Coordinates of C-alpha atoms and ligand atoms in Angstrom, one line a residue:
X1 CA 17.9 -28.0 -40.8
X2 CA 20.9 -27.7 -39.0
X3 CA 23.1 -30.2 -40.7
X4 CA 22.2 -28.0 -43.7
X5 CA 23.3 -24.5 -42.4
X6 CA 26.6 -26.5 -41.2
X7 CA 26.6 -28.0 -44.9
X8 CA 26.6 -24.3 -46.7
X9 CA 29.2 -23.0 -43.7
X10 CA 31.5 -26.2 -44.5
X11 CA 31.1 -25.4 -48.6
X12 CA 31.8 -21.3 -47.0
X13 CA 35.1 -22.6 -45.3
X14 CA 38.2 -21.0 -46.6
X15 CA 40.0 -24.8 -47.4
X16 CA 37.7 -24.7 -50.3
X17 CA 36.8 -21.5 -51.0
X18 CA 41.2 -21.2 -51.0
X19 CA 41.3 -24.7 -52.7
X20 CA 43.9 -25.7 -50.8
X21 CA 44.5 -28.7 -48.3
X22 CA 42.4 -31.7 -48.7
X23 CA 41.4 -31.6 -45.3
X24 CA 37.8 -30.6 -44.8
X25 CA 37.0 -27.6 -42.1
X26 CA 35.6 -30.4 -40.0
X27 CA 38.7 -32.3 -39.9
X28 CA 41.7 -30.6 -38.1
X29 CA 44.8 -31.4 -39.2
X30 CA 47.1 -32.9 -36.5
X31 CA 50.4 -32.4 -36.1
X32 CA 53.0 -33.2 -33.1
X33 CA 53.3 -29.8 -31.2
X34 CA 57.6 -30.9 -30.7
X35 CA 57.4 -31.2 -34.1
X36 CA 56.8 -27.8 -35.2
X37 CA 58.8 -26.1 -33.1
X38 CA 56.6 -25.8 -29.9
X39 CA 59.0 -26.4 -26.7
X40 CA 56.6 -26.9 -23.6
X41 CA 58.9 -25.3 -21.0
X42 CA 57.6 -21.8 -22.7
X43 CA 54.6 -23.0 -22.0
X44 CA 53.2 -21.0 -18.1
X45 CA 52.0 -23.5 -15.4
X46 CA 49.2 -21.3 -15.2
X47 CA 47.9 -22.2 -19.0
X48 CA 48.9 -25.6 -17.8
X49 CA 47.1 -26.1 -15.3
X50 CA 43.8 -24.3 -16.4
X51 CA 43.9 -26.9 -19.5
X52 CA 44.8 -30.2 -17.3
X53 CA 41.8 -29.0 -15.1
X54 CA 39.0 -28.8 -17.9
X55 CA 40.3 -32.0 -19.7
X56 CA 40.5 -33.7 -16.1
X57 CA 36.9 -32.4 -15.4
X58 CA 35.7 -34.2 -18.7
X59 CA 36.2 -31.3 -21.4
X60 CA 37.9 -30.5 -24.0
X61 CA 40.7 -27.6 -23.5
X62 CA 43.4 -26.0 -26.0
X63 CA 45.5 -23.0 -25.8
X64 CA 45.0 -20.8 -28.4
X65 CA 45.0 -17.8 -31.0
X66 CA 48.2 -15.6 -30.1
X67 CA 49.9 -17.8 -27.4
X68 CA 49.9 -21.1 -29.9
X69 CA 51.7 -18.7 -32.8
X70 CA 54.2 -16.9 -30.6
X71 CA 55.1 -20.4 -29.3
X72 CA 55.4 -21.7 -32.7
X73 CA 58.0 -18.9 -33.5
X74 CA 59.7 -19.9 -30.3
X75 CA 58.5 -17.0 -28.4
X76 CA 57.6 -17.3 -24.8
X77 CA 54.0 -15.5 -24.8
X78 CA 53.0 -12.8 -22.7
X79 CA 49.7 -14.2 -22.0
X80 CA 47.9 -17.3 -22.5
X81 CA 44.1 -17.8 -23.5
X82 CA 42.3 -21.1 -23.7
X83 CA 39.3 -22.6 -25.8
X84 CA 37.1 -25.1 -24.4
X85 CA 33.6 -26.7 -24.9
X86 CA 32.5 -26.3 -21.3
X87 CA 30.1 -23.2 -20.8
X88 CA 31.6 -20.5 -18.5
X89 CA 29.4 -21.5 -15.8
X90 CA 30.6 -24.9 -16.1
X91 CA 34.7 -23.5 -16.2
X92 CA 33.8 -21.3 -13.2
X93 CA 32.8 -24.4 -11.4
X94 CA 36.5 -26.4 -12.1
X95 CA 38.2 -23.1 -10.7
X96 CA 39.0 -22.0 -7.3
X97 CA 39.6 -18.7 -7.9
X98 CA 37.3 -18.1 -11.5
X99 CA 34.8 -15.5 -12.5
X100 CA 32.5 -15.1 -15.6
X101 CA 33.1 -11.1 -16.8
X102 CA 31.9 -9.6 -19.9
X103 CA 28.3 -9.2 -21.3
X104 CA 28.3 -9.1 -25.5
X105 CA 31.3 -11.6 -24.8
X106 CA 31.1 -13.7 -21.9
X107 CA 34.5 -15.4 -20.6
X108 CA 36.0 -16.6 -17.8
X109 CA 38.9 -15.3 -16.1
X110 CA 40.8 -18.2 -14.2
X111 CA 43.2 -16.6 -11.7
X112 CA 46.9 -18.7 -10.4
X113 CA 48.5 -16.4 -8.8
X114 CA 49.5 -13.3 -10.4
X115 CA 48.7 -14.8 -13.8
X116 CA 45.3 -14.7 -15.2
X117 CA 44.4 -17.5 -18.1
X118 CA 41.3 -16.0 -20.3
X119 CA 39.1 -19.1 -20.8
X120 CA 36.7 -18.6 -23.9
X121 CA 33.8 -21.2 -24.4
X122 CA 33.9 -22.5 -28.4
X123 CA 32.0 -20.2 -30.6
X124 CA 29.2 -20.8 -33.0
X125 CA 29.8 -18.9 -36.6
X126 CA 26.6 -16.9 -36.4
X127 CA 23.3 -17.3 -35.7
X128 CA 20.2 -16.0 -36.5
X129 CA 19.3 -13.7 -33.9
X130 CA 22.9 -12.7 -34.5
X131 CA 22.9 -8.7 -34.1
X132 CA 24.7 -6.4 -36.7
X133 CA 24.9 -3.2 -37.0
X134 CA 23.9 -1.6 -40.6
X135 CA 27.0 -1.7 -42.3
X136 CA 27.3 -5.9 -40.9
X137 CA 29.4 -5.5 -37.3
X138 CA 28.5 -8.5 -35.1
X139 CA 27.4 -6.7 -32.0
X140 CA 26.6 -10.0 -29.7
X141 CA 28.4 -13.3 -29.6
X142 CA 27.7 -15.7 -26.7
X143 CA 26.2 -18.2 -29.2
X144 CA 28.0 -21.8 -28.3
X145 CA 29.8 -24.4 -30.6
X146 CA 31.7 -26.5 -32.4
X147 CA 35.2 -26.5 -32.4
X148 CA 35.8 -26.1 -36.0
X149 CA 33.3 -22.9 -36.2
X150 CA 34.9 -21.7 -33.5
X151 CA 38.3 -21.9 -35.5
X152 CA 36.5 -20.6 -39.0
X153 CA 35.1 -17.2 -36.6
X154 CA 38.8 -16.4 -35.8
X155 CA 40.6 -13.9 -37.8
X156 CA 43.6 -14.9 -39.5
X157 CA 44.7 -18.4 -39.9
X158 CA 47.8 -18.4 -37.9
X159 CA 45.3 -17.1 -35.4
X160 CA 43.3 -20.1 -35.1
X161 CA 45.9 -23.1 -34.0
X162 CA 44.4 -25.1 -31.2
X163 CA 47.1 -26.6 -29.0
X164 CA 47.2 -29.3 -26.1
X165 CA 50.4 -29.4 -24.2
X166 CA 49.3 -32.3 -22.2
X167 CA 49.0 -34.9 -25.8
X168 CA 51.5 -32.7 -27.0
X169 CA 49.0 -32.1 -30.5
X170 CA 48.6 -28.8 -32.9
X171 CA 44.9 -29.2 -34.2
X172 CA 45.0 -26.7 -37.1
X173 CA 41.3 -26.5 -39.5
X174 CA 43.0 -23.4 -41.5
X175 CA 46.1 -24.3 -42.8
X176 CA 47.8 -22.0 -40.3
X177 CA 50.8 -23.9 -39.7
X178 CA 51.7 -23.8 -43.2
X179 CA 51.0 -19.8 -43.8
X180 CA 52.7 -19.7 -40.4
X181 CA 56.0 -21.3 -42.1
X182 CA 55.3 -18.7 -45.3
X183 CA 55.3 -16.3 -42.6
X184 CA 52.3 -14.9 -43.9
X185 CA 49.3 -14.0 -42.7
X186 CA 45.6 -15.0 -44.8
X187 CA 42.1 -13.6 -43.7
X188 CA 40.0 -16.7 -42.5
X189 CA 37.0 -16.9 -45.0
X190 CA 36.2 -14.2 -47.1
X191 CA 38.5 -11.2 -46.1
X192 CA 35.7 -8.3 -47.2
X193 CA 33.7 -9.7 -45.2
X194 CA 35.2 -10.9 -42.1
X195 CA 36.3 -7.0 -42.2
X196 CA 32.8 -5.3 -42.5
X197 CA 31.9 -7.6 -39.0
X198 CA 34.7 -6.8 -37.6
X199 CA 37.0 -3.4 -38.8
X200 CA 39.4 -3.4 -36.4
X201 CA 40.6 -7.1 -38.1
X202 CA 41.9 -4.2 -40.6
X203 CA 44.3 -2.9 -37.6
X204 CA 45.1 -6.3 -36.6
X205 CA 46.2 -7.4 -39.6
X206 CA 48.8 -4.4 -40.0
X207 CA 49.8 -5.1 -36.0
X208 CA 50.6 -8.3 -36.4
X209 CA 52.6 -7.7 -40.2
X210 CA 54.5 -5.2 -38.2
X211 CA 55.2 -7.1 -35.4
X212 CA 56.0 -10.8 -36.7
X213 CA 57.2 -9.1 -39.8
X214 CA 55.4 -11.1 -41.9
X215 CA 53.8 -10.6 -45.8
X216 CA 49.9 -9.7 -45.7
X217 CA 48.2 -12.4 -48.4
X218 CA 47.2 -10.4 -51.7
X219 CA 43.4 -11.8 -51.0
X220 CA 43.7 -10.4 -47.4
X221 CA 45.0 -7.1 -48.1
X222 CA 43.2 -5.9 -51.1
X223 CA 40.0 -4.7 -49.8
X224 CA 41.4 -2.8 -46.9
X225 CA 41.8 0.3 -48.9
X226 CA 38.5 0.7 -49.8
X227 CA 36.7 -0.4 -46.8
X228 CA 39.4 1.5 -44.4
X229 CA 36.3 4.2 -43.8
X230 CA 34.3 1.5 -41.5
X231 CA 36.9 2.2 -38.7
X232 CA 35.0 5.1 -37.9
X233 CA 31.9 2.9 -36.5
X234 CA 34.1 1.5 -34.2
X235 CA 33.8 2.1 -30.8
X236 CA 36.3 4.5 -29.7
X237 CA 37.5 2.8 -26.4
X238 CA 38.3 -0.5 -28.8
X239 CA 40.1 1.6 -31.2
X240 CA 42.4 2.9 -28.4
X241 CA 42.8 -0.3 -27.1
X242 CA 43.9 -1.5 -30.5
X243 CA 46.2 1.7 -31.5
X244 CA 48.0 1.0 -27.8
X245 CA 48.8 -2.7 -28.5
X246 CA 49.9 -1.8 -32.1
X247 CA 52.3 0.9 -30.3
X248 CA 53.1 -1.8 -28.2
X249 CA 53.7 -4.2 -30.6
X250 CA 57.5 -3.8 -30.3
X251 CA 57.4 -2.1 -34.1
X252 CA 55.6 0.8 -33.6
X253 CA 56.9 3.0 -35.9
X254 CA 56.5 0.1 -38.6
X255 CA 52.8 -0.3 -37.6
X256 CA 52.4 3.2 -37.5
X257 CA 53.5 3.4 -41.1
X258 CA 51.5 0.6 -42.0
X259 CA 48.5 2.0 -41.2
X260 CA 49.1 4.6 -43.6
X261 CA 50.0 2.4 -46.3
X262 CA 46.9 0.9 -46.3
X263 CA 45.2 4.2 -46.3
X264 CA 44.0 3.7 -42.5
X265 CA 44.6 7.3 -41.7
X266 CA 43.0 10.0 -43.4
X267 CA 39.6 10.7 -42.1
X268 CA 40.1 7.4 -40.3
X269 CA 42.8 8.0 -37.3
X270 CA 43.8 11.4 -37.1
X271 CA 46.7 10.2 -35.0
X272 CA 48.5 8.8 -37.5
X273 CA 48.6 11.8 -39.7
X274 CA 49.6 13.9 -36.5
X275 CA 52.2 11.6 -36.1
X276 CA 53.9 10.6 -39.6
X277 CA 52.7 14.3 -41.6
X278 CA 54.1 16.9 -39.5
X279 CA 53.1 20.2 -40.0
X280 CA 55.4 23.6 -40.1
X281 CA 59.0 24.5 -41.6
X282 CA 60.8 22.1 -43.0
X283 CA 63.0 22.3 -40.2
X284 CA 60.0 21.6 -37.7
X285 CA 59.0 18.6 -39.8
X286 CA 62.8 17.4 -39.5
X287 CA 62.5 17.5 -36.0
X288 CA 59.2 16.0 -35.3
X289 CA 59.8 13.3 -37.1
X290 CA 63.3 12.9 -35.6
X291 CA 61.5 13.1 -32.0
X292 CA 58.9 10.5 -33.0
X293 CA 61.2 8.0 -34.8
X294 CA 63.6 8.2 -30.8
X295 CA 60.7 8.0 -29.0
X296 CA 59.4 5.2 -30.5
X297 CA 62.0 3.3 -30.9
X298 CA 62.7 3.5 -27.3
X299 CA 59.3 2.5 -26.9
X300 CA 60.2 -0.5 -29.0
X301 CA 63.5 -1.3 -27.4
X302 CA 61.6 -1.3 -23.8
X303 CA 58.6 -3.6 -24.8
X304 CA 61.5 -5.8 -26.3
X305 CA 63.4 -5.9 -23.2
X306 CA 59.9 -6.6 -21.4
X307 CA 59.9 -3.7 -19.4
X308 CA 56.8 -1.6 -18.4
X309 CA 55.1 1.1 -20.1
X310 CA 53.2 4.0 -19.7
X311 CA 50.7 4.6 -22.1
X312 CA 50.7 8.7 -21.5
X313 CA 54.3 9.0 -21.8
X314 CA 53.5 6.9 -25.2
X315 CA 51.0 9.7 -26.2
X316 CA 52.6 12.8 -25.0
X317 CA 55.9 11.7 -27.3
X318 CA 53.5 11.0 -30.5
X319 CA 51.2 14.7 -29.5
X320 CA 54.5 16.5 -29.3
X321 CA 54.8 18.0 -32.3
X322 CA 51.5 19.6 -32.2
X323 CA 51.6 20.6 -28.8
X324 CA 54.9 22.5 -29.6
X325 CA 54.3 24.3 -32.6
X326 CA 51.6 25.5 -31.4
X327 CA 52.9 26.3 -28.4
X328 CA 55.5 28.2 -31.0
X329 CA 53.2 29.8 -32.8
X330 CA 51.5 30.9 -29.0
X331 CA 54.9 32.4 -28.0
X332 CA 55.6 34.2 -31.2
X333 CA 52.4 36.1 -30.7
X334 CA 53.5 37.3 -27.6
X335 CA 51.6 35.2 -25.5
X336 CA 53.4 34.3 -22.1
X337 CA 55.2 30.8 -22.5
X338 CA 53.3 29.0 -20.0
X339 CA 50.3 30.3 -20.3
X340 CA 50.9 29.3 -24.3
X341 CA 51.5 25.8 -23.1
X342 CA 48.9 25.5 -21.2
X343 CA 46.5 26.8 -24.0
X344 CA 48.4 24.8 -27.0
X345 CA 47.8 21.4 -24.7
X346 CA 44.2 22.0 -24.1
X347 CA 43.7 22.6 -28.0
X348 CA 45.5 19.6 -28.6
X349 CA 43.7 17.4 -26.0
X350 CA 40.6 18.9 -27.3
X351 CA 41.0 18.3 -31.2
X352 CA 43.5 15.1 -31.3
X353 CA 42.0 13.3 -28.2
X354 CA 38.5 13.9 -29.2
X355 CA 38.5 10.9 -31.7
X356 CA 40.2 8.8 -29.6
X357 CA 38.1 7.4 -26.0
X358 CA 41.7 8.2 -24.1
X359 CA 41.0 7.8 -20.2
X360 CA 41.6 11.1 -18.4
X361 CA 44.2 9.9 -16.3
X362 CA 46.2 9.3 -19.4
X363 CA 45.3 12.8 -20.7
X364 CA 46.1 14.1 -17.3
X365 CA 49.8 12.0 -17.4
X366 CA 50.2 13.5 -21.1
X367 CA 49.7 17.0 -19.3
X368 CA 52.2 16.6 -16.6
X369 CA 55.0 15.6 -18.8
X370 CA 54.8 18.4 -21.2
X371 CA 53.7 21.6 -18.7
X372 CA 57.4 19.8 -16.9
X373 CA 59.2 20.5 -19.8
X374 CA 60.1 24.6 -19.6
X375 CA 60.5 23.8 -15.9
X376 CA 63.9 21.8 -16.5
X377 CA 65.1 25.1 -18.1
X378 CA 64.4 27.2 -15.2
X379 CA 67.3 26.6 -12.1
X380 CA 67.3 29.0 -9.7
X381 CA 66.2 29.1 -5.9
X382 CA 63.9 26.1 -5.2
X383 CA 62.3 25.3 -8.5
X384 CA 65.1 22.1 -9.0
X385 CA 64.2 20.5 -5.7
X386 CA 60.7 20.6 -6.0
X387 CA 61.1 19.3 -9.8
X388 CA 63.3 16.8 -8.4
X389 CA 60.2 15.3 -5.4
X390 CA 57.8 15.5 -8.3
X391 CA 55.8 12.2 -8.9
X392 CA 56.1 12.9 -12.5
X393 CA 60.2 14.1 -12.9
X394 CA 61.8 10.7 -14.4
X395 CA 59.3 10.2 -17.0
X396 CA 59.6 14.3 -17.7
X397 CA 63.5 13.9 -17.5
X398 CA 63.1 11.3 -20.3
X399 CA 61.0 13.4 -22.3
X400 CA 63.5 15.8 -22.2
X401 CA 66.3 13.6 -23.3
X402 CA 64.6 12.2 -26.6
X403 CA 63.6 16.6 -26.6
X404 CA 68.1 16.9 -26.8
X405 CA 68.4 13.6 -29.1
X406 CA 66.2 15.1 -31.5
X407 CA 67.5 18.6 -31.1
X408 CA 65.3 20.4 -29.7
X409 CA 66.8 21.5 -26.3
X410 CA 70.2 21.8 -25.0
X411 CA 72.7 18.6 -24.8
X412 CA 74.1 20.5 -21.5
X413 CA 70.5 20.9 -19.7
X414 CA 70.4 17.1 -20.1
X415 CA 73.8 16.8 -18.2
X416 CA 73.2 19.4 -15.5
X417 CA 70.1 17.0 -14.4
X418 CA 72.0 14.2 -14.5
X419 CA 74.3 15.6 -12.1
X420 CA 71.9 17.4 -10.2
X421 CA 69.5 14.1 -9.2
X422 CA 72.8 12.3 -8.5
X423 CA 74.4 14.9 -6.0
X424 CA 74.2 15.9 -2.7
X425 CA 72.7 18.4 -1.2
X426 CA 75.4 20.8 -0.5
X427 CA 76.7 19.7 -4.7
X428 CA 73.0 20.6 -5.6
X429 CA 73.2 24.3 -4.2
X430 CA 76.3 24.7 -5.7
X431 CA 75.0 23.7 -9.0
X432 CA 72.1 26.4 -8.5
X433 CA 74.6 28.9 -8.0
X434 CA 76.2 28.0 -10.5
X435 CA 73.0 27.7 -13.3
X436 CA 71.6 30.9 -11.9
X437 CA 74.2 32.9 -13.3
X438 CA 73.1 31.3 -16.8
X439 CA 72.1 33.4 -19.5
X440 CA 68.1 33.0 -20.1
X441 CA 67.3 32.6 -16.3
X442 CA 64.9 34.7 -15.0
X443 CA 66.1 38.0 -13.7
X444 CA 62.9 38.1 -11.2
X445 CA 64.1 34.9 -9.1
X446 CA 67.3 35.9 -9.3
X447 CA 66.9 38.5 -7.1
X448 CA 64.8 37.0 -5.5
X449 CA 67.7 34.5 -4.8
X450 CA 70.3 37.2 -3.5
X451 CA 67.5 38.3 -0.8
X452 CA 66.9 34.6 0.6
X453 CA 70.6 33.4 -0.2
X454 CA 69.6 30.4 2.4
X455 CA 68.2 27.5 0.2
X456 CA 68.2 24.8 2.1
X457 CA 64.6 24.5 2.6
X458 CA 63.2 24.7 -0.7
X459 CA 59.8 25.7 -0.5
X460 CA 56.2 24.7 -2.6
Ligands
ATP501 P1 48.5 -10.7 -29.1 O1 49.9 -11.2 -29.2 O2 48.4 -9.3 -29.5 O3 47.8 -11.0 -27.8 P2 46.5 -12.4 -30.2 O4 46.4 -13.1 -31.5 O5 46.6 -13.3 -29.0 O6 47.7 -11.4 -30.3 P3 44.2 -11.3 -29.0 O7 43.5 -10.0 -29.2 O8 44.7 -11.6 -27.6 O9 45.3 -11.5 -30.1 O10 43.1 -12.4 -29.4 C1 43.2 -13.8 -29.1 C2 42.7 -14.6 -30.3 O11 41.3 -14.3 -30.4 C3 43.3 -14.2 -31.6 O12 44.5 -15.0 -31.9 C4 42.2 -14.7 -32.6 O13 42.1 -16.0 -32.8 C5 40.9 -14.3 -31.8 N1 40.5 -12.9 -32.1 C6 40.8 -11.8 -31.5 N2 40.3 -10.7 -32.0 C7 39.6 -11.1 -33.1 C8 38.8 -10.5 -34.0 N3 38.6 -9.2 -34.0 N4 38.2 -11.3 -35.0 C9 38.4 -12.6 -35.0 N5 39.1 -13.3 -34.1 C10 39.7 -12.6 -33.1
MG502 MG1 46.6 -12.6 -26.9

């Protein structure tokens, strides 16, 4: 019975449905890791180790998925997992430091140090207490293994390379090192649907076009159109998860505009609509899309240079626009500009953020960094100081600077903080002074000022 299910998934297998390669999904083809273009020293003593353990303890161990690809385009990864055939009781047991998380998908976390290597146990294709949703979305997957089902389950085949830095071998079932030299990336099995299982494979497949700039396969890209309405049964928390690693891809603004080539936007993510289709004047559409084209190309230019990022300084750039024409529309009402701030951000936390499971303390980041922003404007008595001590004033003071690349504030406001952080105290009240004396300060503090002309305490 079982050889015949594994019959009819072998006859299912991509190799033939594809027709090409002769080699069976059973039989991996083998190549010498040095050979195409893997150099071990990228490889982390962490992964190392975690795979030298299972082999040592009588298993079989690979790195895989992402980590095996970057490496074969000479990257260093940023994180490694493995594959193995021992259960995750039996990994937790080779480990020191090891624990089993997850529920729907059990793995097991091996910890060296500061590094964590994810340790998955082979998957089997499905089975038949395999739960789906009604539109066909696995919902549970801690069904055990073969190797070669576990390769046919991945997503795309430069996805599925299995490699072992210890014998120095690329096991590939999928013909992934050849689409991985085509630099194109083909749906494992048959793309419609691997894509009703699984709709966020439809975002991945975008991400990783963007980010390895590589072709999508006709095959692999064709149904996405039409099947781009099944994002909606996702989970929102995955879908943010998967919109934040697309925006940190390093191409952001490509996968952003990727998504809506394939029609994954309308009705699907609001967000990418907000973002890419402005609304207002063509002048306001000019500048939004100025704004969101610096911002994310900063963004870009960080993850690049590996440096950190926060994901609700990521948001508050992409929510701008909205936030600020309606916080436009607010003012020209008459409505009191921070009190139309305030109102214009909780409309757009309400209506943008309701689709999307954003954690609070995001939202609450997002908020900081915008109500900041008609504070830089205002310098007189003690208001710079305490802008200055606040938590939130460098990622606000950047906010402000892709606010003046894009036009949208003044190039000398930019300066005067530049200065101000970088001067002394005496410098500072000088500068005060000086700014006070600015037209559009308000006349109220001002006054205030000439009472108290001792501001060497600032106050709260
Ligand atoms: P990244 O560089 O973003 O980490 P990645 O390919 O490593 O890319 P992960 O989300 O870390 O992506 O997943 C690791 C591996 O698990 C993938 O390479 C793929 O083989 C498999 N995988 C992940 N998500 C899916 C999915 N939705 N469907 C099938 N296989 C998946
Ligand atoms: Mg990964």
């Amino acid at each position: 019975m079982i050889k015949k299910l594994l019959r009819s998934l072998a006859r299912l297998a991509p190799g033939h449905a594809h027709g090409h390669g002769k080699a069976g999904a059973h039989d991996p083809q083998v190549y010498k890791a040095s050979k195409v273009g893997i150099d071990r020293h990228n490889v982390s003593s962490a992964a190392n180790r975690t795979v030298e353990g299972l082999q040592k303890a009588g298993y079989r161990a690979f790195i895989v998925g992402g980590a095996v690809r970057d490496l074969m385009l000479g990257m260093r990864p940023k994180d490694f997992d493995v594959a193995t055939d021992a259960t995750p009781e039996q990994v937790q047991r080779v480990f020191r430091r090891a624990r089993v998380i997850g529920r729907r998908f059990k793995i097991v976390h091996v910890l060296f140090g500061s590094e964590t290597i994810e340790v998955s146990t082979f998957r089997a294709l499905s089975a038949d207490n395999q739960e789906t949703d009604a539109h066909g979305r696995v919902l549970n997957d801690n069904t055990f293994g073969e190797q070669h089902e576990d390769a046919t389950r991945r997503d795309f085949t430069i996805n599925a390379l299995y490699y072992d830095p210890l014998s120095d071998t690329v096991l590939d079932y999928h013909q992934g090192v050849k689409d991985l030299k085509a630099r194109l990336i083909r749906m494992i099995g048959e793309p419609s649907q691997r894509y009703r299982e699984d709709p966020v494979r439809m975002l991945r497949v975008v991400r990783f076009a963007a980010k390895l700039g590589f072709e999508i396969d006709g095959a692999t890209r064709a149904p996405i159109a039409h099947l781009a309405r099944l994002i909606t049964n996702v989970p929102d928390a995955r879908l943010f998860d998967e919109m934040v690693k697309l925006l940190q891809s390093g191409q952001a603004y490509k996968g952003l505009e990727g998504l809506r080539e394939h029609g994954l936007h309308h009705g699907c993510l609001p967000l990418v609509d907000a973002v890419l289709e402005p609304e207002g004047s063509d002048e306001e559409r000019e500048s939004a899309l100025r704004f969101v084209r610096l911002a994310l190309a900063s963004t870009d230019a960080r993850v690049l240079a590996g440096k950190p990022l926060s994901v609700g300084f990521l948001f508050a750039t992409m929510l701008w626009h909205l936030v600020r024409h309606a916080w436009h529309q607010k003012v020209a009402q008459g409505e009191r500009p921070i009190t139309a701030l305030q109102t214009a951000i909780d409309e757009v936390v309400d209506h943008q953020l309701a689709d999307l499971a954003i954690q609070k303390r995001i939202v609450a980041d997002m908020r900081e960094i915008w109500m900041l922003q008609p504070r830089f404007e205002k310098r007189v008595g003690g208001t710079p100081f305490r802008l200055l001590d606040h938590l939130r004033f460098r990622a606000g003071y950047d906010f402000l600077l892709l606010r003046i690349e894009a036009g949208q504030a003044d190039e000398a406001l930019g300066q005067w903080w530049d200065e101000f952080a970088q001067a002394d105290h005496e410098a500072r009240l000088e500068m005060i002074k000086a700014a006070s004396k600015l037209p559009g300060q308000p006349a109220a503090k001002r006054r205030r000022c000439r009472r108290t002309p001792r501001l060497e305490q600032p106050s709260e």
